[in-house]
mmCIF file of C-alpha atoms in Angstrom:
data_model
loop_
_atom_site.group_PDB
_atom_site.id
_atom_site.type_symbol
_atom_site.label_atom_id
_atom_site.label_comp_id
_atom_site.label_asym_id
_atom_site.label_seq_id
_atom_site.Cartn_x
_atom_site.Cartn_y
_atom_site.Cartn_z
ATOM 1 C CA MET A 1 7.844 -21.829 6.241
ATOM 2 C CA LYS A 2 9.853 -24.929 5.108
ATOM 3 C CA PHE A 3 11.876 -26.933 7.318
ATOM 4 C CA TYR A 4 14.773 -27.745 4.904
ATOM 5 C CA THR A 5 15.800 -23.627 4.286
ATOM 6 C CA GLY A 6 18.863 -22.223 4.964
ATOM 7 C CA TYR A 7 21.859 -23.282 6.731
ATOM 8 C CA LYS A 8 19.731 -26.103 8.220
ATOM 9 C CA ARG A 9 19.593 -27.639 4.423
ATOM 10 C CA TYR A 10 22.801 -27.119 3.577
ATOM 11 C CA ILE A 11 24.238 -29.040 6.858
ATOM 12 C CA ILE A 12 21.519 -31.833 5.927
ATOM 13 C CA ILE A 13 23.077 -31.976 2.234
ATOM 14 C CA ALA A 14 26.825 -31.973 3.646
ATOM 15 C CA VAL A 15 26.402 -34.510 6.761
ATOM 16 C CA ILE A 16 25.050 -36.835 3.927
ATOM 17 C CA SER A 17 27.661 -35.946 1.408
ATOM 18 C CA ILE A 18 30.088 -36.855 3.942
ATOM 19 C CA ILE A 19 28.457 -40.186 4.610
ATOM 20 C CA ILE A 20 28.474 -40.913 0.528
ATOM 21 C CA TYR A 21 31.940 -39.924 0.545
ATOM 22 C CA THR A 22 32.779 -42.313 3.456
ATOM 23 C CA VAL A 23 31.377 -45.201 1.420
ATOM 24 C CA LEU A 24 32.660 -44.763 -1.407
ATOM 25 C CA LEU A 25 36.171 -44.679 -0.093
ATOM 26 C CA HIS A 26 35.095 -47.624 1.974
ATOM 27 C CA VAL A 27 34.232 -49.859 -1.090
ATOM 28 C CA LEU A 28 37.258 -48.584 -3.265
ATOM 29 C CA ILE A 29 39.361 -49.582 -0.654
ATOM 30 C CA LEU A 30 37.890 -53.195 -0.531
ATOM 31 C CA ASN A 31 38.175 -53.753 -4.075
ATOM 32 C CA GLU A 32 41.451 -52.218 -4.826
ATOM 33 C CA GLU A 33 43.328 -54.186 -2.115
ATOM 34 C CA LEU A 34 42.629 -57.221 -3.481
ATOM 35 C CA HIS A 35 43.994 -56.598 -6.847
ATOM 36 C CA PRO A 36 47.771 -57.079 -7.130
ATOM 37 C CA GLU A 37 48.511 -54.266 -9.077
ATOM 38 C CA ALA A 38 46.696 -51.762 -7.251
ATOM 39 C CA THR A 39 47.889 -48.424 -6.098
ATOM 40 C CA ILE A 40 45.548 -47.665 -3.751
ATOM 41 C CA ARG A 41 45.517 -49.801 -0.776
ATOM 42 C CA SER A 42 44.873 -47.684 2.213
ATOM 43 C CA TRP A 43 42.687 -44.777 3.802
ATOM 44 C CA HIS A 44 45.773 -42.789 3.160
ATOM 45 C CA ASP A 45 45.816 -43.406 -0.618
ATOM 46 C CA ALA A 46 41.898 -43.376 -0.879
ATOM 47 C CA LEU A 47 42.271 -39.947 0.564
ATOM 48 C CA TRP A 48 45.022 -38.560 -1.329
ATOM 49 C CA TRP A 49 43.248 -39.681 -4.997
ATOM 50 C CA SER A 50 39.846 -38.588 -4.149
ATOM 51 C CA VAL A 51 40.981 -35.139 -3.168
ATOM 52 C CA THR A 52 43.224 -34.861 -6.684
ATOM 53 C CA THR A 53 39.937 -36.431 -8.765
ATOM 54 C CA LEU A 54 37.654 -34.020 -7.129
ATOM 55 C CA THR A 55 39.560 -30.763 -7.264
ATOM 56 C CA THR A 56 40.702 -31.950 -11.609
ATOM 57 C CA VAL A 57 44.203 -31.844 -10.635
ATOM 58 C CA GLY A 58 44.562 -35.343 -11.116
ATOM 59 C CA TYR A 59 48.191 -36.377 -10.674
ATOM 60 C CA GLY A 60 48.046 -39.803 -11.547
ATOM 61 C CA ASP A 61 50.223 -41.603 -9.481
ATOM 62 C CA LEU A 62 47.142 -43.033 -7.956
ATOM 63 C CA VAL A 63 44.587 -45.013 -10.284
ATOM 64 C CA PRO A 64 41.624 -47.345 -9.955
ATOM 65 C CA ILE A 65 42.278 -51.084 -11.675
ATOM 66 C CA THR A 66 39.447 -53.059 -10.817
ATOM 67 C CA THR A 67 36.371 -51.828 -12.621
ATOM 68 C CA VAL A 68 34.174 -50.868 -9.447
ATOM 69 C CA GLY A 69 37.067 -48.635 -8.414
ATOM 70 C CA ARG A 70 37.077 -47.052 -11.545
ATOM 71 C CA VAL A 71 33.315 -46.698 -11.577
ATOM 72 C CA ILE A 72 34.181 -45.230 -8.548
ATOM 73 C CA GLY A 73 36.183 -42.719 -10.108
ATOM 74 C CA PHE A 74 33.677 -41.809 -12.476
ATOM 75 C CA VAL A 75 31.361 -40.952 -9.904
ATOM 76 C CA PHE A 76 33.592 -38.978 -8.091
ATOM 77 C CA LEU A 77 34.563 -37.003 -11.158
ATOM 78 C CA ILE A 78 30.778 -36.478 -12.032
ATOM 79 C CA GLY A 79 30.522 -35.307 -8.559
ATOM 80 C CA SER A 80 33.642 -32.614 -9.025
ATOM 81 C CA PHE A 81 31.933 -30.938 -11.541
ATOM 82 C CA SER A 82 28.560 -30.894 -9.780
ATOM 83 C CA PHE A 83 30.152 -29.660 -7.153
ATOM 84 C CA TYR A 84 32.029 -26.812 -8.534
ATOM 85 C CA ALA A 85 28.378 -26.165 -10.577
ATOM 86 C CA LEU A 86 26.895 -26.308 -7.511
ATOM 87 C CA ILE A 87 29.636 -23.634 -5.952
ATOM 88 C CA ILE A 88 29.907 -21.426 -9.027
ATOM 89 C CA GLY A 89 26.069 -21.446 -8.785
ATOM 90 C CA GLN A 90 25.773 -20.288 -5.577
ATOM 91 C CA ILE A 91 28.164 -17.137 -5.626
ATOM 92 C CA SER A 92 26.604 -15.943 -8.194
ATOM 93 C CA SER A 93 23.329 -16.298 -6.460
ATOM 94 C CA ILE A 94 24.883 -14.431 -3.547
ATOM 95 C CA MET A 95 26.668 -12.017 -5.413
ATOM 96 C CA ASN A 96 22.753 -11.404 -7.807
ATOM 97 C CA LYS A 97 21.481 -11.275 -4.374
ATOM 98 C CA ILE A 98 23.751 -8.198 -2.742
ATOM 99 C CA ARG A 99 23.201 -6.269 -5.840
ATOM 100 C CA GLU A 100 19.506 -6.410 -5.740
ATOM 101 C CA ASP A 101 19.654 -5.719 -2.096
ATOM 102 C CA LYS A 102 21.570 -2.704 -2.810
ATOM 103 C CA GLU A 103 19.601 -1.454 -5.821
ATOM 104 C CA LEU A 104 16.830 -1.709 -3.501
ATOM 105 C CA GLY A 105 18.684 0.386 -0.510
ATOM 106 C CA ILE A 106 18.257 -2.652 2.059
ATOM 107 C CA TYR A 107 21.344 -1.781 3.740
ATOM 108 C CA GLY A 108 20.774 1.572 4.227
ATOM 109 C CA VAL A 109 22.668 5.145 4.343
ATOM 110 C CA LYS A 110 24.563 6.641 6.774
ATOM 111 C CA TRP A 111 24.234 10.447 5.857
ATOM 112 C CA LYS A 112 23.517 13.365 8.237
ATOM 113 C CA HIS A 113 21.492 16.731 7.550
ATOM 114 C CA HIS A 114 19.681 14.859 4.409
ATOM 115 C CA ALA A 115 15.847 15.322 3.180
ATOM 116 C CA VAL A 116 14.027 12.024 3.839
ATOM 117 C CA ILE A 117 10.552 11.720 1.572
ATOM 118 C CA VAL A 118 8.671 8.597 2.584
ATOM 119 C CA GLY A 119 6.395 8.223 -0.129
ATOM 120 C CA TRP A 120 7.117 7.793 -4.010
ATOM 121 C CA ASN A 121 5.168 9.599 -6.536
ATOM 122 C CA LYS A 122 5.287 12.713 -9.236
ATOM 123 C CA PHE A 123 5.297 15.616 -6.448
ATOM 124 C CA ALA A 124 7.945 13.649 -4.550
ATOM 125 C CA ARG A 125 9.877 13.591 -7.910
ATOM 126 C CA ALA A 126 9.293 17.550 -8.321
ATOM 127 C CA VAL A 127 10.229 18.101 -4.435
ATOM 128 C CA THR A 128 13.519 15.643 -4.850
ATOM 129 C CA ASP A 129 14.235 18.302 -7.897
ATOM 130 C CA GLN A 130 13.948 21.196 -5.833
ATOM 131 C CA LEU A 131 16.142 19.702 -3.565
ATOM 132 C CA THR A 132 18.602 18.259 -5.670
ATOM 133 C CA GLY A 133 18.841 21.710 -7.367
ATOM 134 C CA ALA A 134 19.666 23.059 -4.029
ATOM 135 C CA ASP A 135 22.686 20.343 -3.490
ATOM 136 C CA LYS A 136 20.900 18.636 -0.679
ATOM 137 C CA LYS A 137 21.081 14.708 -0.496
ATOM 138 C CA VAL A 138 17.998 13.152 -0.353
ATOM 139 C CA VAL A 139 16.732 9.499 0.865
ATOM 140 C CA ILE A 140 13.592 8.362 -0.562
ATOM 141 C CA VAL A 141 11.650 5.367 1.345
ATOM 142 C CA THR A 142 9.227 3.574 -0.928
ATOM 143 C CA LYS A 143 6.857 0.649 -1.656
ATOM 144 C CA LYS A 144 6.836 1.301 -5.024
ATOM 145 C CA LYS A 145 9.332 -0.950 -6.924
ATOM 146 C CA ASP A 146 8.466 0.610 -10.492
ATOM 147 C CA GLY A 147 9.807 4.040 -9.116
ATOM 148 C CA ILE A 148 13.335 2.594 -7.892
ATOM 149 C CA ASP A 149 14.262 2.300 -11.645
ATOM 150 C CA PHE A 150 13.227 5.697 -12.399
ATOM 151 C CA ILE A 151 15.267 6.966 -9.758
ATOM 152 C CA HIS A 152 17.997 5.043 -10.071
ATOM 153 C CA GLU A 153 18.069 6.278 -13.820
ATOM 154 C CA ASN A 154 17.423 10.305 -13.271
ATOM 155 C CA TYR A 155 19.596 10.953 -10.588
ATOM 156 C CA SER A 156 23.312 10.346 -8.957
ATOM 157 C CA PRO A 157 23.914 7.577 -6.305
ATOM 158 C CA ASN A 158 25.824 10.859 -4.473
ATOM 159 C CA ASP A 159 22.613 13.043 -4.060
ATOM 160 C CA VAL A 160 19.548 10.908 -4.037
ATOM 161 C CA PHE A 161 19.328 7.697 -1.850
ATOM 162 C CA VAL A 162 16.457 5.311 -2.342
ATOM 163 C CA MET A 163 15.271 1.828 -0.140
ATOM 164 C CA TYR A 164 12.383 -0.278 -0.881
ATOM 165 C CA SER A 165 10.111 -1.424 2.245
ATOM 166 C CA GLU A 166 6.366 -1.803 2.434
ATOM 167 C CA LEU A 167 6.515 -1.447 6.142
ATOM 168 C CA LYS A 168 7.667 2.368 7.488
ATOM 169 C CA THR A 169 8.429 0.870 11.032
ATOM 170 C CA PRO A 170 11.142 2.887 13.177
ATOM 171 C CA GLU A 171 13.594 -0.149 12.314
ATOM 172 C CA VAL A 172 13.534 0.257 8.634
ATOM 173 C CA LEU A 173 14.025 4.088 9.038
ATOM 174 C CA ALA A 174 16.673 3.912 11.530
ATOM 175 C CA LYS A 175 18.462 2.364 8.265
ATOM 176 C CA VAL A 176 18.212 5.586 6.535
ATOM 177 C CA ASN A 177 19.447 7.635 9.513
ATOM 178 C CA ILE A 178 16.576 9.216 9.698
ATOM 179 C CA GLY A 179 17.379 10.459 13.325
ATOM 180 C CA GLU A 180 20.665 12.440 11.658
ATOM 181 C CA SER A 181 18.013 14.126 8.858
ATOM 182 C CA SER A 182 17.356 17.978 8.912
ATOM 183 C CA ALA A 183 13.665 16.929 7.475
ATOM 184 C CA VAL A 184 11.008 14.658 6.945
ATOM 185 C CA PHE A 185 8.536 15.097 4.107
ATOM 186 C CA VAL A 186 5.325 12.450 4.459
ATOM 187 C CA ASN A 187 4.210 11.804 1.625
ATOM 188 C CA LEU A 188 2.054 8.672 1.730
ATOM 189 C CA ASP A 189 -1.431 8.050 -0.484
ATOM 190 C CA SER A 190 -3.470 9.338 1.861
ATOM 191 C CA ASP A 191 -4.246 11.886 5.466
ATOM 192 C CA THR A 192 -5.077 8.764 7.454
ATOM 193 C CA GLU A 193 -1.822 6.647 6.301
ATOM 194 C CA LYS A 194 0.489 10.022 6.907
ATOM 195 C CA LEU A 195 -1.485 10.919 10.884
ATOM 196 C CA VAL A 196 -0.563 7.333 11.629
ATOM 197 C CA PHE A 197 3.192 7.492 10.349
ATOM 198 C CA ILE A 198 3.591 10.658 12.556
ATOM 199 C CA LEU A 199 2.077 8.854 15.431
ATOM 200 C CA ASN A 200 4.113 5.818 14.854
ATOM 201 C CA THR A 201 7.133 7.568 14.179
ATOM 202 C CA LYS A 202 7.187 10.147 16.637
ATOM 203 C CA LYS A 203 7.447 7.800 19.625
ATOM 204 C CA SER A 204 11.308 6.655 17.953
ATOM 205 C CA PHE A 205 12.002 10.070 16.704
ATOM 206 C CA SER A 206 10.398 12.747 18.729
ATOM 207 C CA ASN A 207 12.906 15.760 17.875
ATOM 208 C CA LEU A 208 12.778 15.644 13.806
ATOM 209 C CA ASN A 209 10.671 18.001 11.745
ATOM 210 C CA TYR A 210 8.094 16.440 9.814
ATOM 211 C CA ILE A 211 6.588 18.064 6.952
ATOM 212 C CA VAL A 212 3.016 16.396 6.003
ATOM 213 C CA THR A 213 0.688 17.389 2.773
ATOM 214 C CA LEU A 214 -2.905 17.643 3.241
ATOM 215 C CA ASP A 215 -5.302 16.475 0.766
ATOM 216 C CA ASN A 216 -7.930 17.932 3.648
ATOM 217 C CA HIS A 217 -7.276 20.987 4.975
ATOM 218 C CA ASP A 218 -9.664 20.238 8.288
ATOM 219 C CA LEU A 219 -7.016 18.008 9.168
ATOM 220 C CA LYS A 220 -4.406 20.394 9.533
ATOM 221 C CA ALA A 221 -5.201 20.930 13.418
ATOM 222 C CA THR A 222 -4.830 16.911 13.843
ATOM 223 C CA LEU A 223 -1.890 16.117 11.995
ATOM 224 C CA LEU A 224 0.006 19.161 14.112
ATOM 225 C CA ASP A 225 -1.302 17.572 17.415
ATOM 226 C CA ALA A 226 -0.287 14.374 16.204
ATOM 227 C CA GLY A 227 2.902 15.964 16.003
ATOM 228 C CA ALA A 228 3.636 17.349 12.302
ATOM 229 C CA THR A 229 6.263 20.478 12.461
ATOM 230 C CA TYR A 230 4.565 22.162 9.396
ATOM 231 C CA THR A 231 1.429 20.978 7.147
ATOM 232 C CA LEU A 232 0.780 22.101 3.829
ATOM 233 C CA SER A 233 -2.380 22.132 1.703
ATOM 234 C CA LYS A 234 -1.882 21.850 -2.364
ATOM 235 C CA THR A 235 -4.837 23.467 -2.650
ATOM 236 C CA ASP A 236 -4.728 26.255 -0.635
ATOM 237 C CA ILE A 237 -0.970 27.096 -1.907
ATOM 238 C CA ALA A 238 -2.345 26.643 -5.337
ATOM 239 C CA ALA A 239 -5.302 28.990 -4.984
ATOM 240 C CA LYS A 240 -3.276 31.762 -3.398
ATOM 241 C CA LEU A 241 -1.038 31.839 -6.370
ATOM 242 C CA LEU A 242 -3.659 31.898 -8.934
ATOM 243 C CA ALA A 243 -5.673 34.612 -7.101
ATOM 244 C CA SER A 244 -2.636 36.633 -7.055
ATOM 245 C CA TYR A 245 -1.928 36.283 -10.598
ATOM 246 C CA MET A 246 -5.343 36.896 -11.317
ATOM 247 C CA PHE A 247 -5.119 40.793 -9.446
ATOM 248 C CA GLU A 248 -1.145 41.472 -9.013
ATOM 249 C CA PRO A 249 -0.050 38.986 -11.516
ATOM 250 C CA ASP A 250 4.014 40.475 -11.187
ATOM 251 C CA VAL A 251 3.829 39.594 -7.739
ATOM 252 C CA ALA A 252 2.499 36.601 -8.421
ATOM 253 C CA VAL A 253 5.932 36.043 -11.119
ATOM 254 C CA PHE A 254 7.951 37.260 -8.300
ATOM 255 C CA ASN A 255 6.742 34.931 -6.123
ATOM 256 C CA ASP A 256 6.522 31.699 -8.096
ATOM 257 C CA GLU A 257 10.147 32.735 -9.014
ATOM 258 C CA ILE A 258 11.858 33.327 -5.542
ATOM 259 C CA ILE A 259 10.233 29.676 -4.001
ATOM 260 C CA ALA A 260 11.792 27.862 -7.026
ATOM 261 C CA VAL A 261 15.299 26.754 -6.349
ATOM 262 C CA ALA A 262 17.385 29.217 -8.505
ATOM 263 C CA GLU A 263 19.186 27.279 -12.209
ATOM 264 C CA ASN A 264 21.808 29.708 -12.686
ATOM 265 C CA GLU A 265 24.132 32.278 -10.962
ATOM 266 C CA THR A 266 21.822 35.501 -11.816
ATOM 267 C CA MET A 267 18.211 33.769 -10.839
ATOM 268 C CA TYR A 268 17.164 34.904 -7.082
ATOM 269 C CA ASP A 269 15.763 32.802 -4.624
ATOM 270 C CA MET A 270 15.487 32.828 -1.010
ATOM 271 C CA LYS A 271 17.851 32.033 1.621
ATOM 272 C CA GLN A 272 18.292 31.417 5.175
ATOM 273 C CA TYR A 273 21.449 31.439 7.154
ATOM 274 C CA LEU A 274 22.560 30.304 10.698
ATOM 275 C CA VAL A 275 24.068 32.605 12.681
ATOM 276 C CA THR A 276 26.890 31.066 14.524
ATOM 277 C CA GLU A 277 29.395 32.231 16.971
ATOM 278 C CA ASP A 278 32.065 33.115 14.575
ATOM 279 C CA ASN A 279 29.417 35.066 12.298
ATOM 280 C CA PRO A 280 30.773 38.761 11.955
ATOM 281 C CA TYR A 281 27.303 40.318 12.630
ATOM 282 C CA LYS A 282 26.941 38.377 15.913
ATOM 283 C CA GLY A 283 25.757 41.387 18.344
ATOM 284 C CA MET A 284 25.065 43.564 15.964
ATOM 285 C CA TYR A 285 21.604 45.277 14.961
ATOM 286 C CA TYR A 286 19.301 44.284 12.470
ATOM 287 C CA GLU A 287 19.443 47.639 10.131
ATOM 288 C CA LYS A 288 23.212 47.756 9.913
ATOM 289 C CA VAL A 289 23.295 43.829 9.062
ATOM 290 C CA PHE A 290 20.693 45.036 6.499
ATOM 291 C CA TYR A 291 22.557 47.765 4.598
ATOM 292 C CA ASP A 292 25.628 45.982 5.252
ATOM 293 C CA LEU A 293 24.871 42.881 3.541
ATOM 294 C CA LYS A 294 23.465 44.912 0.658
ATOM 295 C CA LYS A 295 26.503 46.787 0.134
ATOM 296 C CA GLU A 296 28.674 43.637 0.518
ATOM 297 C CA CYS A 297 26.982 41.007 -1.328
ATOM 298 C CA ASN A 298 24.007 42.658 -3.270
ATOM 299 C CA ALA A 299 21.637 40.628 -0.453
ATOM 300 C CA VAL A 300 18.131 41.619 0.898
ATOM 301 C CA LEU A 301 18.255 41.044 4.312
ATOM 302 C CA VAL A 302 14.016 40.428 4.602
ATOM 303 C CA GLY A 303 13.716 38.854 8.321
ATOM 304 C CA ILE A 304 14.861 36.796 10.970
ATOM 305 C CA VAL A 305 13.851 33.936 13.048
ATOM 306 C CA LYS A 306 14.720 34.106 16.776
ATOM 307 C CA CYS A 307 15.401 30.777 18.318
ATOM 308 C CA GLU A 308 14.987 31.091 22.449
ATOM 309 C CA ASN A 309 14.053 28.271 24.695
ATOM 310 C CA GLY A 310 13.251 25.470 21.793
ATOM 311 C CA GLU A 311 10.552 28.331 20.045
ATOM 312 C CA ARG A 312 11.244 29.813 16.968
ATOM 313 C CA LYS A 313 9.587 33.155 15.972
ATOM 314 C CA LEU A 314 9.557 34.533 12.465
ATOM 315 C CA ILE A 315 10.149 38.441 12.515
ATOM 316 C CA LYS A 316 9.565 39.602 8.835
ATOM 317 C CA ASN A 317 11.255 43.056 8.236
ATOM 318 C CA PRO A 318 11.281 44.194 11.847
ATOM 319 C CA ASP A 319 10.481 47.806 12.478
ATOM 320 C CA THR A 320 12.236 47.716 16.209
ATOM 321 C CA PRO A 321 16.167 47.362 16.673
ATOM 322 C CA ILE A 322 16.761 44.396 16.801
ATOM 323 C CA THR A 323 20.118 42.146 18.141
ATOM 324 C CA ILE A 324 21.254 39.459 16.252
ATOM 325 C CA ALA A 325 22.238 36.876 18.317
ATOM 326 C CA PRO A 326 23.714 32.878 17.534
ATOM 327 C CA LYS A 327 21.299 30.472 16.828
ATOM 328 C CA ASP A 328 19.842 33.092 14.844
ATOM 329 C CA TYR A 329 18.493 32.599 11.091
ATOM 330 C CA LEU A 330 18.775 35.248 8.662
ATOM 331 C CA LEU A 331 16.607 35.293 5.636
ATOM 332 C CA MET A 332 17.935 36.806 2.605
ATOM 333 C CA LEU A 333 17.048 37.312 -1.018
ATOM 334 C CA ILE A 334 19.990 36.475 -3.460
ATOM 335 C CA ASN A 335 21.184 34.895 -6.540
ATOM 336 C CA GLY A 336 23.620 32.739 -6.836
ATOM 337 C CA THR A 337 26.563 35.555 -6.828
ATOM 338 C CA ALA A 338 25.499 36.266 -3.766
ATOM 339 C CA GLU A 339 25.157 33.460 -2.376
ATOM 340 C CA LYS A 340 28.670 32.339 -2.321
ATOM 341 C CA LYS A 341 29.728 35.813 -1.575
ATOM 342 C CA VAL A 342 27.523 35.252 1.965
ATOM 343 C CA ASP A 343 28.185 31.817 2.225
ATOM 344 C CA ARG A 344 32.236 32.869 3.083
ATOM 345 C CA MET A 345 31.364 35.713 5.170
ATOM 346 C CA PHE A 346 29.495 33.213 7.304
ATOM 347 C CA ASN A 347 31.295 30.450 7.405
ATOM 348 C CA VAL A 348 28.770 28.340 6.749
ATOM 349 C CA LYS A 349 26.541 26.874 3.704
ATOM 350 C CA GLU A 350 22.582 27.980 3.422
ATOM 351 C CA GLY A 351 19.803 25.935 5.231
ATOM 352 C CA TYR A 352 18.300 24.673 8.403
ATOM 353 C CA TYR A 353 20.610 23.141 11.488
ATOM 354 C CA ASP A 354 19.262 21.530 14.158
#
């Protein structure tokens, strides 16, 4: 690290400039006061003349007469040009630095209930497309600068925020308000990096939902023990879907369509809705809600998640009487038209809420 950097460098330059400025004025006064026609005879006159010269105003009421005085005037004139060039250069440099820092996301973002993706690649791009298609805000933390331009060019800054960082420390993650996020997708290059990230991040952000994709399915238990909320194996998912295409292709097509984000009002996908205190179905039986949602919204209720004592229990198509309670989640198959009706009825948008 160089010593003369930052503020120290500017302070030293300023002190040297003041010394040179004072010496030049002193020499100017000594030479001018000896000339009978000189108008600069005191420090007051010299200061006034130097200020008008350096600011390029040049009223002309005070001018040096002697040769030495004019040489000093020439120095001040050149100095004024250099000074303004330096100031303009510094301002331009600062503005460029601010613009670059904004593009790199250095200042962070204060979004809430957003998804955080740690690591950028083609798979992260596909996930981002699905999330933005579902009107979810996404924050991407990446160490790959070549991906930042692509993100800025292909996604709206209102939907996707990207931050460049070599490190994934709690201080860095706090800049993207990870503590207020709805989920964190750990998308680093290796399973080892993902494990280390989970272990380190859980120390500062223990209550978040961490989602991890695994290259080695055998590490699933290890990641769950480390604090991952959900672990997925891309190979296992692809294998199950491929096998389904081989012996039940219609079911496979159906599953493939409903797990994707609906692209128009007529397409169906799965949604989950939080049951709030003012939900019209609070306290009603599941079976009654099933028929009512189908009749009123053309939505098919397929399951419920009961949240009790911090535990989440998924019940698919329950065959016993279950009462709908606040903080439950209702899982349903709906299209875009039905979604609008359910949104109005439930007075809440679909998705997971802490």
